[in-house]
Short mmCIF file of C-alpha atoms in Angstrom, two decimals:
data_model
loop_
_atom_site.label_atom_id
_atom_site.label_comp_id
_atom_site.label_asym_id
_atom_site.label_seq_id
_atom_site.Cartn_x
_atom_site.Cartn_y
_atom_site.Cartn_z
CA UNK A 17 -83.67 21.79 -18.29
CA UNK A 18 -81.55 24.43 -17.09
CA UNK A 19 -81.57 23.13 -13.33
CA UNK A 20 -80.76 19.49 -15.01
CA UNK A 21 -77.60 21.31 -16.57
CA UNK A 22 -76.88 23.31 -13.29
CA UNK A 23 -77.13 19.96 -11.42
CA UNK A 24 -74.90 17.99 -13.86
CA UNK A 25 -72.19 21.18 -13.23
CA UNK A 26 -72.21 20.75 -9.37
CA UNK A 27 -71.71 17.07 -10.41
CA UNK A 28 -68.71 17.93 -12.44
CA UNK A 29 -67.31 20.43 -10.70
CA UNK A 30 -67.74 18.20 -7.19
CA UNK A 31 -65.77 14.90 -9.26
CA UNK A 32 -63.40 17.68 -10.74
CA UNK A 33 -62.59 18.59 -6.92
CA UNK A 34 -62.47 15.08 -5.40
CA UNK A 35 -60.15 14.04 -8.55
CA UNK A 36 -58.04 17.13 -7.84
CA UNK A 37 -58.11 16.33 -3.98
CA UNK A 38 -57.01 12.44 -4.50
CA UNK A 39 -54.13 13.99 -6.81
CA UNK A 40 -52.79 16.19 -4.53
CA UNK A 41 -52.77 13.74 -1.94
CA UNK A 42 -51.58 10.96 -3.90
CA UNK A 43 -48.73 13.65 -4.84
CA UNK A 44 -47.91 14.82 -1.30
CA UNK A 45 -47.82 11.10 -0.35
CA UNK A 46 -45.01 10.41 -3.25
CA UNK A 47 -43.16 13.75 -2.34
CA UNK A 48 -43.06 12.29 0.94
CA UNK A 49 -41.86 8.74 0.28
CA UNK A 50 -39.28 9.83 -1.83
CA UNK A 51 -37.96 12.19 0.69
CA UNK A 52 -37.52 8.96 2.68
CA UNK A 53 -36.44 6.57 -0.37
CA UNK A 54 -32.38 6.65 -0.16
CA UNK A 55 -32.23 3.27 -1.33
CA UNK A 56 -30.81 3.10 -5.46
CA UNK A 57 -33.90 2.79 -8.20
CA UNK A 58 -32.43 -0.42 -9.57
CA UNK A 59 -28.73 -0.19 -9.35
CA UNK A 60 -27.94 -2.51 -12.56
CA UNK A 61 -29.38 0.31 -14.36
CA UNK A 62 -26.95 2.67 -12.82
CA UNK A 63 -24.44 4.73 -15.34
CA UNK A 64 -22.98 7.00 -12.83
CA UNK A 65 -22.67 8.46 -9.64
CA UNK A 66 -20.95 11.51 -8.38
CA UNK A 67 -19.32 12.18 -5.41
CA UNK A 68 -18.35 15.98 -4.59
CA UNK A 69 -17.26 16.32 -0.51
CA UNK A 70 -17.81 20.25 0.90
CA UNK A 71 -17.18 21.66 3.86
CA UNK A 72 -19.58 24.59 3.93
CA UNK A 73 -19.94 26.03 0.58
CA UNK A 74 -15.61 25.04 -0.11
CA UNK A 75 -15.07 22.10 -2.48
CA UNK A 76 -12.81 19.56 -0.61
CA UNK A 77 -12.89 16.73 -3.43
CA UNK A 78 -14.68 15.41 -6.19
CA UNK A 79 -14.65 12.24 -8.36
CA UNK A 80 -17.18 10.14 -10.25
CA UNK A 81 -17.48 6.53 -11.09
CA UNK A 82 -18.81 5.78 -14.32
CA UNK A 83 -19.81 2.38 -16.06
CA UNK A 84 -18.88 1.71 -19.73
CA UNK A 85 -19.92 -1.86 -21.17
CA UNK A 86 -19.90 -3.51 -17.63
CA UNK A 87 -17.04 -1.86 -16.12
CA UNK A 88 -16.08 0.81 -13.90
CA UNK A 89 -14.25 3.74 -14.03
CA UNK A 90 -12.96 6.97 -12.03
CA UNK A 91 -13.10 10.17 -13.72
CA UNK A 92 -13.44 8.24 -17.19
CA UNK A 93 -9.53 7.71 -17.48
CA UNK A 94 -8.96 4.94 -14.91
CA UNK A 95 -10.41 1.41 -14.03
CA UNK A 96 -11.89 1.71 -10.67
CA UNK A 97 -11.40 -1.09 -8.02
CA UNK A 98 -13.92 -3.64 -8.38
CA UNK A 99 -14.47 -4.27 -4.59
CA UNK A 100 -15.19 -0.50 -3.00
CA UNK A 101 -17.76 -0.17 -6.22
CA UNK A 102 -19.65 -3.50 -5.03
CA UNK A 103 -19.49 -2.36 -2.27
CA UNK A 104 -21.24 1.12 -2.79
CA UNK A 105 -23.52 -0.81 -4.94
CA UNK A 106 -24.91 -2.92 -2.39
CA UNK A 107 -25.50 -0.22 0.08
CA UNK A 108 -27.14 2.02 -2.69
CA UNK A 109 -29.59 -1.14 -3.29
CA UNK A 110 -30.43 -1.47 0.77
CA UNK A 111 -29.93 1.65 2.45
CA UNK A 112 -33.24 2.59 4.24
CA UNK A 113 -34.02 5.12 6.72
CA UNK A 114 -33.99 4.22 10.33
CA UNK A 115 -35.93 7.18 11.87
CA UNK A 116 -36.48 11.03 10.92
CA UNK A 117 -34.26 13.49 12.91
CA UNK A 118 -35.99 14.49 15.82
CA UNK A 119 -37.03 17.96 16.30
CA UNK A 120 -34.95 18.77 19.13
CA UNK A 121 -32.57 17.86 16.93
CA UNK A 122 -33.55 19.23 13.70
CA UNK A 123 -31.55 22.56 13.04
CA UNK A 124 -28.59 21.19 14.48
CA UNK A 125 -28.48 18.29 11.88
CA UNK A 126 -28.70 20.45 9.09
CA UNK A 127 -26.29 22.47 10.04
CA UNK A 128 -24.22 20.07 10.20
CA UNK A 129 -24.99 18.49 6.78
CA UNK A 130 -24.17 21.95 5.63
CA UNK A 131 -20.69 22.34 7.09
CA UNK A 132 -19.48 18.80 6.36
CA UNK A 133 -21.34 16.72 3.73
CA UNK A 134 -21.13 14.78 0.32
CA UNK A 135 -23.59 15.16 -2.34
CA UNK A 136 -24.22 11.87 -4.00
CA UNK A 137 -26.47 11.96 -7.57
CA UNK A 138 -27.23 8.75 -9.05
CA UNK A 139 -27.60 8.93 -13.05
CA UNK A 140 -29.51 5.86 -14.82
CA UNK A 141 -29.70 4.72 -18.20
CA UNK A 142 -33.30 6.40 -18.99
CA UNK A 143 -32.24 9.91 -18.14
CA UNK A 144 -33.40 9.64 -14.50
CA UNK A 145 -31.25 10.63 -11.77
CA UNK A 146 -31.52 10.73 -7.41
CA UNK A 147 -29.60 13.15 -5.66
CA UNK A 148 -29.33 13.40 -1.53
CA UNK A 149 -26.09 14.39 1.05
CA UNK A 150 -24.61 12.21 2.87
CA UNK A 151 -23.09 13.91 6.68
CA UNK A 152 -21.74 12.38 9.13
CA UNK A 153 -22.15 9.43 11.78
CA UNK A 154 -25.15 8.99 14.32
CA UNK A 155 -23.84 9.15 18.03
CA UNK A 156 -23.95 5.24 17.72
CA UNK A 157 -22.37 4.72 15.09
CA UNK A 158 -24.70 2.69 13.23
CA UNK A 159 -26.25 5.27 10.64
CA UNK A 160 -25.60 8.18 8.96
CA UNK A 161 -27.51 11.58 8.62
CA UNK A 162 -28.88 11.87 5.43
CA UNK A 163 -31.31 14.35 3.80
CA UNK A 164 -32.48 14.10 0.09
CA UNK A 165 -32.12 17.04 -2.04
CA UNK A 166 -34.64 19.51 -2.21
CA UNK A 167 -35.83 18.19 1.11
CA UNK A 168 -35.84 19.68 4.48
CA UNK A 169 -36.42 16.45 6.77
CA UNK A 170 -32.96 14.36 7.71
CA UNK A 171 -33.09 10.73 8.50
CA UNK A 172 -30.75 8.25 9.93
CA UNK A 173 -29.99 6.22 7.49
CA UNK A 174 -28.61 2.41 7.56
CA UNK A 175 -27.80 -0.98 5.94
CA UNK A 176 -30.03 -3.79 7.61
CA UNK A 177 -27.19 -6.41 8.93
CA UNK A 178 -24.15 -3.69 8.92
CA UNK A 179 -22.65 -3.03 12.06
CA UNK A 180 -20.92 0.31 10.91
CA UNK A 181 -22.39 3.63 9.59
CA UNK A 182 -22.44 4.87 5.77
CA UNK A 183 -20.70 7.84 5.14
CA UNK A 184 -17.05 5.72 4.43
CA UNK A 185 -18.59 4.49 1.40
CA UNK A 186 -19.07 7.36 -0.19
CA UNK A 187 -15.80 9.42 0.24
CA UNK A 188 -14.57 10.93 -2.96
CA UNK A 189 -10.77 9.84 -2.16
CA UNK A 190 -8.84 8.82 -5.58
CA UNK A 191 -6.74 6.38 -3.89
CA UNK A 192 -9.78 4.33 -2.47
CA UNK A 193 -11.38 4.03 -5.86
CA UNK A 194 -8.72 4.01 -8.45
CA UNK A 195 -6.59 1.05 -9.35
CA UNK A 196 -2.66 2.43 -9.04
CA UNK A 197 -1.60 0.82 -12.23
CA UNK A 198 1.39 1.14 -13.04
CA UNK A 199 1.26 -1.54 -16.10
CA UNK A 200 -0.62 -4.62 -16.96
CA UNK A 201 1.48 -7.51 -19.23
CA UNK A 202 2.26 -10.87 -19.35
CA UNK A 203 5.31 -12.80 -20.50
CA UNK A 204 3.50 -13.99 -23.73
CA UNK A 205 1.95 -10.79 -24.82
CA UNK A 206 5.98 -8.89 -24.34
CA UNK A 207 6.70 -7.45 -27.44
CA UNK A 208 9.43 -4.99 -25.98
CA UNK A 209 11.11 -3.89 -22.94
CA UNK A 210 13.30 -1.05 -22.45
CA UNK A 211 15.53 0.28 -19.65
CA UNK A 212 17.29 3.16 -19.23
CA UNK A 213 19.68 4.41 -16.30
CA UNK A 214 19.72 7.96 -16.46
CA UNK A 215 23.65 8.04 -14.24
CA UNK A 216 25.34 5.20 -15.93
CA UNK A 217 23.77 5.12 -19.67
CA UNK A 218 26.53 1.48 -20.59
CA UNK A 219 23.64 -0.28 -18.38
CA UNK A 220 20.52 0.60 -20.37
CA UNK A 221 18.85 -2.30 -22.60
CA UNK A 222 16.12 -3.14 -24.79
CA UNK A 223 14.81 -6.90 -25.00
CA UNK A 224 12.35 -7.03 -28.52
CA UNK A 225 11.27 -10.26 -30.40
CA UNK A 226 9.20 -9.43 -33.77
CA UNK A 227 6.88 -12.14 -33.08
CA UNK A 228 5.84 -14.21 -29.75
CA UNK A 229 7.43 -17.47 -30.95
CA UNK A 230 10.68 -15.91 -32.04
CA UNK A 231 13.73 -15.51 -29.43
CA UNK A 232 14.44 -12.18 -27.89
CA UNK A 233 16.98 -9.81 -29.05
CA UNK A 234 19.05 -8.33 -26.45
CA UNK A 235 20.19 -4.49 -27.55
CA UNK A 236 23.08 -3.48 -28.23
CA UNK A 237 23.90 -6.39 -29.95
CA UNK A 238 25.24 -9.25 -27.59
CA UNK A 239 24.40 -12.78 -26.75
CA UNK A 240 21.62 -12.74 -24.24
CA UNK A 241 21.19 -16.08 -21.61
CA UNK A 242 17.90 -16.83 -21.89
CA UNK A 243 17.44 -18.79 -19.47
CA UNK A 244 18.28 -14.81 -17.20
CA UNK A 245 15.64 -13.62 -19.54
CA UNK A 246 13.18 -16.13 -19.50
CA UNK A 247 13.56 -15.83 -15.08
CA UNK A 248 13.28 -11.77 -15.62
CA UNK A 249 9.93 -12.40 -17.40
CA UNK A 250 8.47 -14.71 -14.91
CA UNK A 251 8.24 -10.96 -12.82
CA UNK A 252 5.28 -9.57 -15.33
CA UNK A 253 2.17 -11.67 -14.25
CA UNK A 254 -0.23 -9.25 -14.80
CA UNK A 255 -1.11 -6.02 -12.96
CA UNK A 256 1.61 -4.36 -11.19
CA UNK A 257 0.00 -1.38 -9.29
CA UNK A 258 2.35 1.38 -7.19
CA UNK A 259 1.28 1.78 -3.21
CA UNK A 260 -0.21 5.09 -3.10
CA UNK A 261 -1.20 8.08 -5.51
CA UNK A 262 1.49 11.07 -4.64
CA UNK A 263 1.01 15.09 -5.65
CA UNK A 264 2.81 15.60 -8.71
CA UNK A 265 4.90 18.55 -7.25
CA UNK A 266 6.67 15.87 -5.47
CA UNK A 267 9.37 15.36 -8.38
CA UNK A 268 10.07 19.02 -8.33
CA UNK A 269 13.87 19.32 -8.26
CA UNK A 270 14.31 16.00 -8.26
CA UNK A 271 16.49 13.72 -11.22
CA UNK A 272 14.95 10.42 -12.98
CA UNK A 273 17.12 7.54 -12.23
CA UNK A 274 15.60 5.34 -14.49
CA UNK A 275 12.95 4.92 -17.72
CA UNK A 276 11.12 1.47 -18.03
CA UNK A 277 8.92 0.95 -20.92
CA UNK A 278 6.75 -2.02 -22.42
CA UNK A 279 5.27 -2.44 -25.98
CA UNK A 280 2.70 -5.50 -26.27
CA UNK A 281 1.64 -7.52 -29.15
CA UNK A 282 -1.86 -6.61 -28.03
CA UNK A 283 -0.80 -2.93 -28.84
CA UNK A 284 -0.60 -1.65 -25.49
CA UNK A 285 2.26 0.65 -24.46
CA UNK A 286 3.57 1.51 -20.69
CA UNK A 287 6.27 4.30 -19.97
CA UNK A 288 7.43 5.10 -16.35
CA UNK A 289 10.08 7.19 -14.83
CA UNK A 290 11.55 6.41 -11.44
CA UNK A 291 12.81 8.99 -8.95
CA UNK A 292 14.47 8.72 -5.40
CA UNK A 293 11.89 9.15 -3.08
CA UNK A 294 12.32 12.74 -0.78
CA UNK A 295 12.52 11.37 2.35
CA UNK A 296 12.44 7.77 2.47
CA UNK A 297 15.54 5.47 1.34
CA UNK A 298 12.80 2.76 1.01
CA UNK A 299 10.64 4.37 -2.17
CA UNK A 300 10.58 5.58 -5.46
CA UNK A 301 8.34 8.34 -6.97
CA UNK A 302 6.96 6.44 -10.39
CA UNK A 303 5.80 9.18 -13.23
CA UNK A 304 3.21 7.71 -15.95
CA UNK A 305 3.65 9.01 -18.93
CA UNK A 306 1.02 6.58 -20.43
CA UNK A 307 -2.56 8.12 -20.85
CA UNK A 308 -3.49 9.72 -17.91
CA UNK A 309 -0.74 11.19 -16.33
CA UNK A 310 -0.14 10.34 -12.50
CA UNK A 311 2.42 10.29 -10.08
CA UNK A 312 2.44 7.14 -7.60
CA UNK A 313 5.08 6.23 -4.23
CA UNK A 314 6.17 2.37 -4.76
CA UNK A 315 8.59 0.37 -2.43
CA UNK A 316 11.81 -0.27 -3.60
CA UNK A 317 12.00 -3.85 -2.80
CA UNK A 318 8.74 -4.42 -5.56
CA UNK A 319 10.43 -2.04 -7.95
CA UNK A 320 13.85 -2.98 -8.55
CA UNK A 321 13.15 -6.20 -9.47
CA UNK A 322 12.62 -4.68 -12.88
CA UNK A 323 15.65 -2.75 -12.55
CA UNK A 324 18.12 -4.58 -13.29
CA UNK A 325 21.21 -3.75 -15.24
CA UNK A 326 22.14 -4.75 -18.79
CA UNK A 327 24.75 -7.23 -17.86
CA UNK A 328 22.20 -9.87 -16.02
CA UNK A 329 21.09 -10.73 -18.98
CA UNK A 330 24.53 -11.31 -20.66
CA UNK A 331 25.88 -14.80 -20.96
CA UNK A 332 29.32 -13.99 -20.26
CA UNK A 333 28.75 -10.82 -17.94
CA UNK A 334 31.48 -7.72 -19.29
#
């Protein structure tokens, strides 16, 4: 009896070893495919994704994209461009390794990674999240060195079918993934427009109508040519976005020269100042005073097409 018992222990204890074995294995073997999985879980499910670029332990930059009921945004205040998110989208879903760093090459790699990388975490709608950096080009050009977090193997990494490497697609640079806009209306939704000019206040105006069908009121009080009006309209078809996003110690010591502002019947509201540009005759520094706060560089020839003075619009110019 007792060597039946002493036998069925050996038993156990030999299937309790062989279960242990087969999950340690089975756990090395995921450890090790998901140091090589840089490819996105299932990117429709993605919610986020965080760029931060340092050089060495220094934060350069830092931005994140997030989604909100199908749409994309940058740092949660503005819409992000639809095209560089696609874009990152698709190379999250088919970005595969192309080989391991070689040895020879090992220490090198990760020292660069180190000095000059971008740490990338996906977040997903269930909680889970992927995390890996993101360094710079292989001598051909063709991949990038990658190495997942909490990992100590590198791997070239590529997109079957792209020429180029990866590492562009991931740069945490507001102006590639931000939308510059400056305002979004169209001539039906106008509720009001205002102008102001700072240096010569008798050519400020206000166009306002209380309802879309009704005609527009030209402030002060005069009698407007609509047909000028309904021409100056034709200008908002949409989005109007500024060139380029500009520090906002640029305006320091500079004066506005003018104030545009929109109301909507859709309840949205757009303020801007305009300032000379510092050092080129051709621009205008725009300030946004509409939620969030951002200073843009514009041409002047797109600009002052909504600049003009109070007297186009008059019938019988003063």
């Amino acid at each position: 009896m007792n060597a039946r018992i002493g036998i069925l222990l050996l038993i156990g204890v030999a299937l309790l070893a062989i279960g242990g074995l087969y999950w340690v294995d089975q756990y090395m073997r995921h450890r090790e495919a998901e140091a090589r999985r840089f490819s996105a879980r299932d990117t429709a499910a993605i919610v986020r994704i965080d760029l931060v670029e340092k050089h060495g332990d220094t934060l350069y930059a830092q931005l994140y994209l997030v989604r909100r009921e199908g749409r994309w945004w940058v740092n949660d205040t503005l819409e992000a461009y639809a095209d560089p998110v696609q874009r990152l989208l698709k190379v999250l879903a088919g970005q595969t390794p192309r080989a391991p760093v070689a040895a020879t090459a090992l220490q090198n790699t990760l020292r660069f990674i180190k000095d000059h990388r971008i740490e990338v975490t996906i977040r997903y709608a269930d909680g889970k999240q992927d995390a890996f950096y993101v360094g710079g080009p292989t001598p051909d050009q063709r991949a990038s060195y990658m190495l997942k977090a909490g990992a100590d193997q590198p791997y070239e990494v590529f997109l079957p079918g792209l020429e180029g490497y990866l590492t562009p697609y991931y740069r945490p640079d507001l102006s590639t993934w931000q939308e510059n806009l400056v305002f979004q209306a169209v001539p039906a939704d106008l509720q009001q427009i205002s102008l102001t000019y700072f240096d010569d206040p008798a050519k400020s105006w206000t166009l306002r109508r209380p309802q879309p069908e009704a005609p527009w009121q030209l402030l002060p009080e005069s009698i407007p040519d609509s047909l000028r009006i309904a021409e100056y309209l034709l200008q908002y078809a949409g989005k109007f976005s500024a060139d380029e996003l500009t520090p906002p110690d640029s305006l320091t010591g500079l004066l506005p020269l003018y104030e545009l502002s929109l109301q909507t019947f859709s309840q949205q509201r757009f303020q801007v100042t305009i300032y000379p540009h510092r050092s080129s005759p051709l621009h205008y520094y725009l300030r946004i005073h509409h939620r969030p706060y951002f200073t843009y560089t514009i041409g002047r020839s797109r600009m002052d097409m909504y600049l003009v003075p109070r007297g186009y619009f008059l019938r019988f110019p003063a």
